[in-house]
PDB file of C-alpha atoms in Angstrom:
ATOM      1  CA  MET A   1     150.383 146.361  85.891  1.00 46.00           C
ATOM      2  CA  THR A   2     153.431 148.223  87.552  1.00 49.00           C
ATOM      3  CA  ASN A   3     152.758 149.886  90.742  1.00 54.00           C
ATOM      4  CA  GLN A   4     154.755 152.858  90.734  1.00 60.00           C
ATOM      5  CA  TRP A   5     153.223 154.296  94.021  1.00 58.00           C
ATOM      6  CA  PRO A   6     153.566 152.772  97.223  1.00 64.00           C
ATOM      7  CA  PRO A   7     150.349 151.691  98.676  1.00 66.00           C
ATOM      8  CA  PRO A   8     148.745 154.438 100.727  1.00 72.00           C
ATOM      9  CA  SER A   9     147.000 154.045 103.695  1.00 74.00           C
ATOM     10  CA  SER A  10     143.839 152.047 103.382  1.00 74.00           C
ATOM     11  CA  ILE A  11     142.063 154.171 106.232  1.00 78.00           C
ATOM     12  CA  LYS A  12     143.266 157.375 104.628  1.00 73.00           C
ATOM     13  CA  THR A  13     141.966 156.437 101.068  1.00 76.00           C
ATOM     14  CA  GLU A  14     138.732 155.172 102.541  1.00 77.00           C
ATOM     15  CA  LEU A  15     137.875 158.048 104.957  1.00 78.00           C
ATOM     16  CA  ARG A  16     139.140 160.904 102.570  1.00 81.00           C
ATOM     17  CA  GLY A  17     137.710 158.934  99.139  1.00 83.00           C
ATOM     18  CA  LEU A  18     141.021 158.815  97.602  1.00 85.00           C
ATOM     19  CA  CYS A  19     142.412 156.483  95.142  1.00 83.00           C
ATOM     20  CA  PRO A  20     143.426 153.446  96.395  1.00 79.00           C
ATOM     21  CA  GLN A  21     146.456 153.245  94.217  1.00 79.00           C
ATOM     22  CA  CYS A  22     148.112 156.605  94.140  1.00 82.00           C
ATOM     23  CA  GLY A  23     146.152 158.309  97.211  1.00 81.00           C
ATOM     24  CA  GLN A  24     146.140 161.547  95.356  1.00 83.00           C
ATOM     25  CA  SER A  25     143.133 161.698  93.244  1.00 83.00           C
ATOM     26  CA  GLN A  26     139.274 162.000  94.232  1.00 84.00           C
ATOM     27  CA  ARG A  27     137.540 158.729  93.950  1.00 81.00           C
ATOM     28  CA  TYR A  28     133.968 160.205  93.860  1.00 83.00           C
ATOM     29  CA  VAL A  29     132.312 162.631  91.439  1.00 85.00           C
ATOM     30  CA  GLY A  30     129.209 163.524  93.934  1.00 85.00           C
ATOM     31  CA  PHE A  31     128.478 161.765  97.364  1.00 83.00           C
ATOM     32  CA  LEU A  32     128.635 158.307  96.092  1.00 80.00           C
ATOM     33  CA  THR A  33     129.212 158.363  92.512  1.00 81.00           C
ATOM     34  CA  VAL A  34     132.628 156.761  91.582  1.00 81.00           C
ATOM     35  CA  LYS A  35     134.771 158.156  88.920  1.00 82.00           C
ATOM     36  CA  PRO A  36     135.497 155.966  85.981  1.00 80.00           C
ATOM     37  CA  LYS A  37     139.258 156.713  86.040  1.00 82.00           C
ATOM     38  CA  CYS A  38     141.919 158.258  88.477  1.00 83.00           C
ATOM     39  CA  GLU A  39     143.418 161.335  86.600  1.00 83.00           C
ATOM     40  CA  VAL A  40     146.799 160.580  88.335  1.00 84.00           C
ATOM     41  CA  CYS A  41     147.356 157.006  87.759  1.00 82.00           C
ATOM     42  CA  GLY A  42     144.551 155.915  85.448  1.00 74.00           C
ATOM     43  CA  PRO A  43     143.558 152.792  86.901  1.00 67.00           C
ATOM     44  CA  ASP A  44     139.926 151.699  85.504  1.00 67.00           C
ATOM     45  CA  ARG A  45     137.589 151.479  88.364  1.00 64.00           C
ATOM     46  CA  SER A  46     134.582 150.013  86.423  1.00 61.00           C
ATOM     47  CA  LEU A  47     134.973 146.535  87.645  1.00 56.00           C
ATOM     48  CA  ALA A  48     135.705 147.774  91.242  1.00 58.00           C
ATOM     49  CA  ALA A  49     132.147 149.795  91.491  1.00 61.00           C
ATOM     50  CA  PRO A  50     130.087 148.110  94.145  1.00 66.00           C
ATOM     51  CA  ALA A  51     126.868 149.628  92.945  1.00 68.00           C
ATOM     52  CA  ASP A  52     123.991 149.923  95.507  1.00 71.00           C
ATOM     53  CA  ARG A  53     124.591 146.335  97.377  1.00 74.00           C
ATOM     54  CA  LEU A  54     126.603 148.306 100.303  1.00 78.00           C
ATOM     55  CA  ALA A  55     123.536 150.775 100.557  1.00 77.00           C
ATOM     56  CA  PHE A  56     120.913 148.292 100.677  1.00 82.00           C
ATOM     57  CA  PHE A  57     122.792 146.277 103.523  1.00 82.00           C
ATOM     58  CA  VAL A  58     123.473 149.188 105.516  1.00 82.00           C
ATOM     59  CA  ILE A  59     119.890 150.677 104.859  1.00 80.00           C
ATOM     60  CA  CYS A  60     118.584 147.427 106.046  1.00 84.00           C
ATOM     61  CA  PHE A  61     120.461 146.934 109.435  1.00 84.00           C
ATOM     62  CA  ILE A  62     120.289 150.378 110.413  1.00 86.00           C
ATOM     63  CA  TRP A  63     116.265 150.710 109.557  1.00 81.00           C
ATOM     64  CA  VAL A  64     115.835 147.567 111.821  1.00 85.00           C
ATOM     65  CA  THR A  65     117.298 149.312 114.668  1.00 84.00           C
ATOM     66  CA  GLY A  66     115.287 152.555 113.888  1.00 83.00           C
ATOM     67  CA  VAL A  67     112.049 150.614 113.843  1.00 85.00           C
ATOM     68  CA  ALA A  68     113.098 148.887 117.082  1.00 87.00           C
ATOM     69  CA  LEU A  69     113.763 152.349 118.572  1.00 83.00           C
ATOM     70  CA  ALA A  70     110.541 153.701 117.387  1.00 85.00           C
ATOM     71  CA  TRP A  71     108.739 150.717 118.661  1.00 89.00           C
ATOM     72  CA  ARG A  72     110.211 151.197 122.153  1.00 89.00           C
ATOM     73  CA  ILE A  73     109.323 154.718 122.468  1.00 87.00           C
ATOM     74  CA  GLN A  74     105.709 153.972 121.235  1.00 89.00           C
ATOM     75  CA  VAL A  75     105.265 151.350 124.111  1.00 92.00           C
ATOM     76  CA  ALA A  76     107.010 153.308 126.414  1.00 93.00           C
ATOM     77  CA  TYR A  77     105.275 156.591 126.138  1.00 91.00           C
ATOM     78  CA  SER A  78     102.476 156.184 123.506  1.00 90.00           C
ATOM     79  CA  PRO A  79     103.216 159.609 121.731  1.00 91.00           C
ATOM     80  CA  SER A  80     101.799 161.050 118.426  1.00 89.00           C
ATOM     81  CA  VAL A  81     103.129 160.320 115.225  1.00 87.00           C
ATOM     82  CA  TRP A  82     104.926 163.548 115.095  1.00 89.00           C
ATOM     83  CA  VAL A  83     107.272 162.621 117.908  1.00 86.00           C
ATOM     84  CA  HIS A  84     108.316 159.696 116.000  1.00 83.00           C
ATOM     85  CA  LEU A  85     109.019 161.848 112.874  1.00 85.00           C
ATOM     86  CA  PHE A  86     111.412 163.975 115.119  1.00 85.00           C
ATOM     87  CA  ALA A  87     112.743 161.576 117.510  1.00 81.00           C
ATOM     88  CA  ALA A  88     113.516 158.377 115.702  1.00 79.00           C
ATOM     89  CA  PHE A  89     113.750 159.652 111.865  1.00 82.00           C
ATOM     90  CA  PRO A  90     116.700 161.920 111.809  1.00 85.00           C
ATOM     91  CA  PRO A  91     119.030 159.799 113.610  1.00 84.00           C
ATOM     92  CA  VAL A  92     117.977 156.868 111.404  1.00 84.00           C
ATOM     93  CA  LEU A  93     118.584 158.892 108.495  1.00 85.00           C
ATOM     94  CA  LEU A  94     121.994 160.304 109.505  1.00 87.00           C
ATOM     95  CA  ALA A  95     123.063 156.811 110.616  1.00 86.00           C
ATOM     96  CA  CYS A  96     122.313 155.731 107.220  1.00 84.00           C
ATOM     97  CA  LEU A  97     124.062 158.203 105.340  1.00 85.00           C
ATOM     98  CA  LEU A  98     127.122 158.983 107.358  1.00 85.00           C
ATOM     99  CA  PRO A  99     128.769 155.694 107.075  1.00 85.00           C
ATOM    100  CA  LEU A 100     127.884 155.092 103.203  1.00 84.00           C
ATOM    101  CA  ARG A 101     130.737 156.638 102.137  1.00 84.00           C
ATOM    102  CA  ALA A 102     133.612 155.279 103.947  1.00 82.00           C
ATOM    103  CA  LEU A 103     132.084 151.710 103.742  1.00 83.00           C
ATOM    104  CA  LYS A 104     131.657 152.222  99.834  1.00 83.00           C
ATOM    105  CA  GLY A 105     135.454 153.232  99.770  1.00 82.00           C
ATOM    106  CA  ARG A 106     136.652 150.383 102.022  1.00 83.00           C
ATOM    107  CA  LEU A 107     134.935 147.860  99.671  1.00 82.00           C
ATOM    108  CA  ILE A 108     136.214 149.826  96.490  1.00 80.00           C
ATOM    109  CA  SER A 109     139.943 149.470  98.447  1.00 80.00           C
ATOM    110  CA  SER A 110     139.621 145.871  99.049  1.00 79.00           C
ATOM    111  CA  ARG A 111     138.705 144.918  95.933  1.00 79.00           C
ATOM    112  CA  PHE A 112     141.667 147.084  94.152  1.00 77.00           C
ATOM    113  CA  ARG A 113     144.005 145.620  96.628  1.00 77.00           C
ATOM    114  CA  PHE A 114     143.093 142.150  96.295  1.00 79.00           C
ATOM    115  CA  ASN A 115     142.907 142.366  92.545  1.00 75.00           C
ATOM    116  CA  ALA A 116     139.209 141.258  92.564  1.00 72.00           C
ATOM    117  CA  THR A 117     137.381 140.665  89.185  1.00 70.00           C
ATOM    118  CA  GLU A 118     133.935 139.576  88.202  1.00 69.00           C
ATOM    119  CA  GLY A 119     133.543 135.611  88.617  1.00 69.00           C
ATOM    120  CA  MET A 120     133.979 133.438  85.604  1.00 71.00           C
ATOM    121  CA  ILE A 121     133.393 129.919  84.921  1.00 75.00           C
ATOM    122  CA  ASP A 122     136.624 127.878  83.991  1.00 72.00           C
ATOM    123  CA  PRO A 123     135.821 125.443  81.444  1.00 75.00           C
ATOM    124  CA  ASP A 124     138.710 122.897  82.323  1.00 69.00           C
TER     125      ASP A 124
END
């Protein structure tokens, strides 16, 4: 593969959701759905799609913090369930959704830059 483009800034491509090779085309169809090919440079991104692994880890780490926050509010103030619904749930939901796109972009960019492929067993 011949790289015709100078590599774009990694942070630029991750935060804006751009192609990691050319830095010109959008990487996503919707919020987190990765396009199969770039319209400008055309690399196949099917192997670089991280699926739902990243979302699982982000949600697990954030929800642990959210449960700790709800538990702290419950122990300190003993409020009703509605207080938890409005005080703990929205910040946890935003904390889960906001970093997902940038972190998924980071994973795709690093897989592309280091030419990562699926693992294979070498018979020799």
